[in-house]
C-alpha cells in the first residue's frame, strides 16, 4: 500500500479531521502533485526554465503556481542559486509487511524534502500552516529511525524547516528538543491503514 503523502500518516496519527469538501480536496491534491513535479524537474535540470515555461502556459493550475512561486521565494531567501547548492528528494519510508497485522505487502510513505548542503538542515515543503510541527517532526524522525528510507538523508542533522507553500512562510526547528516517536506507537498507527 502506498499512501499519498506523509500528511496522510500524520492525519491518522494525530486524528486530524478530513476535509468535508471533496471537490476542493481533489483540486488541492492536483495542485500539490503539479507543484512537486515542477520542483522536481527544476532540480533535475538545474534550471529555472521549467518554472518559466509553466508560468507562461495559457492553462496552468493557479494553486500550483502559488505553491511553486512560494517555494522559489523561500529557497531564494536562503541562496539565489539554491538549485545548484541544495538537493531535492522524493523520499519514501518503507515499512515491511512483517511489522503489520494485516496481509498487506507493506506500506510506503512518500515525502519530499530539500537538503541544504551548506548547513545541516532538511527543509520539508508543506501545504498548510505548521501548527503541530514539533510532534510531526518527532513522528517523522521515528519513522526514519525505525524503518527503511529510500532516499538520501544526512548523517548529521541539526535543524528541520517546514516551508509552507500555501503562505510562503518558513518555520525552523532545532532537533535537540525532539524525541523521535518509538516503533510500537508508529506500528500501532500503521496497522490502522
Tab-separated table of C-alpha atoms in Angstrom:
chain	number	residue	atom	x	y	z
A	1	UNK	CA	0.000	0.000	0.000
A	2	UNK	CA	1.313	3.429	-0.883
A	3	UNK	CA	-0.006	6.452	0.983
A	4	UNK	CA	-0.416	9.678	-0.974
A	5	UNK	CA	1.903	11.571	1.361
A	6	UNK	CA	3.342	11.773	4.850
A	7	UNK	CA	0.377	14.002	5.691
A	8	UNK	CA	-1.972	11.014	5.403
A	9	UNK	CA	0.057	9.248	8.073
A	10	UNK	CA	0.055	12.391	10.244
A	11	UNK	CA	-3.705	12.697	9.791
A	12	UNK	CA	-4.197	9.163	11.132
A	13	UNK	CA	-1.574	9.551	13.882
A	14	UNK	CA	-2.886	12.860	15.229
A	15	UNK	CA	-6.522	12.315	14.224
A	16	UNK	CA	-6.597	15.420	12.058
A	17	UNK	CA	-10.057	15.983	10.584
A	18	UNK	CA	-10.661	15.136	6.936
A	19	UNK	CA	-11.937	17.769	4.553
A	20	UNK	CA	-15.676	17.704	4.002
A	21	UNK	CA	-15.329	19.322	0.567
A	22	UNK	CA	-14.136	16.503	-1.703
A	23	UNK	CA	-14.024	18.746	-4.776
A	24	UNK	CA	-11.728	21.225	-3.023
A	25	UNK	CA	-9.567	18.381	-1.698
A	26	UNK	CA	-9.172	16.962	-5.187
A	27	UNK	CA	-8.154	20.362	-6.631
A	28	UNK	CA	-5.683	20.822	-3.784
A	29	UNK	CA	-4.210	17.353	-4.385
A	30	UNK	CA	-3.775	18.057	-8.113
A	31	UNK	CA	-2.054	21.364	-7.330
A	32	UNK	CA	0.313	19.643	-4.892
A	33	UNK	CA	1.090	16.947	-7.470
A	34	UNK	CA	1.785	19.531	-10.196
A	35	UNK	CA	3.903	21.737	-7.929
A	36	UNK	CA	6.073	18.852	-6.696
A	37	UNK	CA	6.558	17.554	-10.243
A	38	UNK	CA	7.643	21.013	-11.344
A	39	UNK	CA	10.031	21.453	-8.398
A	40	UNK	CA	11.476	18.016	-9.138
A	41	UNK	CA	12.012	18.969	-12.794
A	42	UNK	CA	13.744	22.245	-11.848
A	43	UNK	CA	16.205	20.365	-9.641
A	44	UNK	CA	16.781	17.594	-12.197
A	45	UNK	CA	17.542	20.084	-14.972
A	46	UNK	CA	19.337	22.520	-12.646
A	47	UNK	CA	17.434	25.257	-14.452
A	48	UNK	CA	14.572	27.644	-13.702
A	49	UNK	CA	13.285	27.109	-17.254
A	50	UNK	CA	10.529	24.636	-16.186
A	51	UNK	CA	9.141	27.297	-13.794
A	52	UNK	CA	9.217	29.931	-16.518
A	53	UNK	CA	7.608	27.617	-19.077
A	54	UNK	CA	4.848	26.582	-16.672
A	55	UNK	CA	4.052	30.176	-15.721
A	56	UNK	CA	3.812	31.193	-19.378
A	57	UNK	CA	1.347	28.416	-20.262
A	58	UNK	CA	-2.085	29.536	-21.291
A	59	UNK	CA	-3.628	26.948	-18.958
A	60	UNK	CA	-1.906	26.289	-15.683
A	61	UNK	CA	-3.106	25.425	-12.223
A	62	UNK	CA	-3.273	28.732	-10.305
A	63	UNK	CA	-2.821	26.988	-6.958
A	64	UNK	CA	0.227	25.083	-8.249
A	65	UNK	CA	1.639	28.411	-9.480
A	66	UNK	CA	1.180	29.828	-5.970
A	67	UNK	CA	2.928	26.811	-4.398
A	68	UNK	CA	5.847	26.952	-6.835
A	69	UNK	CA	6.206	30.728	-6.505
A	70	UNK	CA	6.290	30.422	-2.707
A	71	UNK	CA	8.808	27.564	-2.898
A	72	UNK	CA	11.032	29.658	-5.152
A	73	UNK	CA	10.756	32.669	-2.835
A	74	UNK	CA	11.646	30.725	0.306
A	75	UNK	CA	14.511	28.878	-1.396
A	76	UNK	CA	15.953	32.070	-2.897
A	77	UNK	CA	15.823	33.749	0.520
A	78	UNK	CA	18.454	31.188	1.559
A	79	UNK	CA	20.512	31.323	-1.617
A	80	UNK	CA	19.764	32.809	-5.046
A	81	UNK	CA	21.364	29.710	-6.622
A	82	UNK	CA	19.524	27.182	-4.488
A	83	UNK	CA	19.022	24.661	-7.308
A	84	UNK	CA	22.807	24.336	-7.543
A	85	UNK	CA	23.560	24.324	-3.814
A	86	UNK	CA	20.752	22.153	-2.484
A	87	UNK	CA	19.211	18.795	-3.394
A	88	UNK	CA	15.546	17.875	-3.779
A	89	UNK	CA	14.399	14.348	-2.985
A	90	UNK	CA	11.153	12.463	-3.038
A	91	UNK	CA	11.997	10.079	-0.251
A	92	UNK	CA	9.913	7.084	0.718
A	93	UNK	CA	9.710	5.450	4.129
A	94	UNK	CA	9.188	1.720	3.592
A	95	UNK	CA	7.502	-0.395	6.252
A	96	UNK	CA	7.999	-4.105	5.724
A	97	UNK	CA	4.967	-6.404	5.895
A	98	UNK	CA	6.468	-8.221	8.897
A	99	UNK	CA	5.580	-5.221	11.095
A	100	UNK	CA	1.915	-5.225	10.107
A	101	UNK	CA	-1.066	-7.169	11.488
A	102	UNK	CA	-2.678	-7.393	8.067
A	103	UNK	CA	-1.999	-9.229	4.841
A	104	UNK	CA	-0.596	-6.065	3.226
A	105	UNK	CA	2.730	-6.385	1.488
A	106	UNK	CA	3.972	-3.352	3.380
A	107	UNK	CA	3.343	0.369	3.447
A	108	UNK	CA	5.204	3.126	1.640
A	109	UNK	CA	5.038	6.703	2.901
A	110	UNK	CA	6.395	9.290	0.448
A	111	UNK	CA	7.586	12.729	1.462
A	112	UNK	CA	9.522	15.420	-0.394
A	113	UNK	CA	12.446	17.265	1.170
A	114	UNK	CA	15.331	19.570	0.349
A	115	UNK	CA	18.821	19.031	1.719
A	116	UNK	CA	20.822	22.218	2.182
A	117	UNK	CA	24.394	21.119	1.578
A	118	UNK	CA	25.874	24.199	3.273
A	119	UNK	CA	24.038	23.567	6.579
A	120	UNK	CA	22.935	20.510	8.495
A	121	UNK	CA	19.330	21.202	7.530
A	122	UNK	CA	16.406	19.463	5.863
A	123	UNK	CA	13.503	21.517	4.544
A	124	UNK	CA	10.138	19.874	4.025
A	125	UNK	CA	7.630	21.516	1.685
A	126	UNK	CA	4.225	21.595	3.364
A	127	UNK	CA	0.909	22.815	2.061
A	128	UNK	CA	-0.625	24.221	5.212
A	129	UNK	CA	0.342	26.036	8.398
A	130	UNK	CA	2.845	24.166	10.615
A	131	UNK	CA	0.622	24.162	13.710
A	132	UNK	CA	1.914	20.845	15.084
A	133	UNK	CA	5.473	20.862	13.769
A	134	UNK	CA	7.324	19.541	16.831
A	135	UNK	CA	5.072	16.485	17.155
A	136	UNK	CA	5.074	15.833	13.394
A	137	UNK	CA	8.878	16.009	13.282
A	138	UNK	CA	9.061	13.551	16.211
A	139	UNK	CA	6.880	11.132	14.206
A	140	UNK	CA	8.880	11.662	11.001
A	141	UNK	CA	12.206	11.060	12.760
A	142	UNK	CA	10.754	7.970	14.427
A	143	UNK	CA	9.673	6.587	11.041
A	144	UNK	CA	13.097	7.303	9.529
A	145	UNK	CA	14.986	5.816	12.504
A	146	UNK	CA	12.822	2.701	12.829
A	147	UNK	CA	12.152	1.795	9.194
A	148	UNK	CA	13.910	1.916	5.836
A	149	UNK	CA	14.221	5.212	3.990
A	150	UNK	CA	14.600	5.181	0.221
A	151	UNK	CA	16.446	8.411	-0.416
A	152	UNK	CA	19.463	10.268	0.874
A	153	UNK	CA	19.399	11.502	4.460
A	154	UNK	CA	22.218	13.455	6.136
A	155	UNK	CA	24.196	11.707	8.853
A	156	UNK	CA	24.330	14.930	10.861
A	157	UNK	CA	21.148	16.926	11.120
A	158	UNK	CA	20.719	19.960	13.378
A	159	UNK	CA	17.529	21.605	12.131
A	160	UNK	CA	14.402	20.851	10.147
A	161	UNK	CA	12.422	23.535	8.372
A	162	UNK	CA	8.848	23.459	7.189
A	163	UNK	CA	8.335	25.521	4.043
A	164	UNK	CA	4.628	26.311	3.993
A	165	UNK	CA	3.963	26.700	0.280
A	166	UNK	CA	0.401	27.890	0.873
A	167	UNK	CA	1.609	31.038	2.671
A	168	UNK	CA	5.258	31.369	1.652
A	169	UNK	CA	6.380	31.216	5.285
A	170	UNK	CA	9.137	29.126	6.812
A	171	UNK	CA	9.401	27.678	10.295
A	172	UNK	CA	12.664	26.155	11.507
A	173	UNK	CA	13.165	23.925	14.499
A	174	UNK	CA	16.285	22.746	16.305
A	175	UNK	CA	16.296	18.971	16.702
A	176	UNK	CA	17.882	18.997	20.178
A	177	UNK	CA	14.408	19.315	21.680
A	178	UNK	CA	12.836	16.476	19.660
A	179	UNK	CA	12.493	12.885	20.854
A	180	UNK	CA	11.585	10.522	17.992
A	181	UNK	CA	8.400	8.511	18.492
A	182	UNK	CA	9.050	4.853	19.331
A	183	UNK	CA	8.415	1.955	16.972
A	184	UNK	CA	5.450	0.470	18.868
A	185	UNK	CA	3.394	3.669	18.652
A	186	UNK	CA	4.267	4.049	14.943
A	187	UNK	CA	3.259	0.444	14.196
A	188	UNK	CA	0.005	0.840	16.121
A	189	UNK	CA	-0.990	3.642	13.726
A	190	UNK	CA	0.341	1.810	10.647
A	191	UNK	CA	-1.980	-1.080	11.435
A	192	UNK	CA	-4.986	1.242	11.155
A	193	UNK	CA	-4.460	1.614	7.396
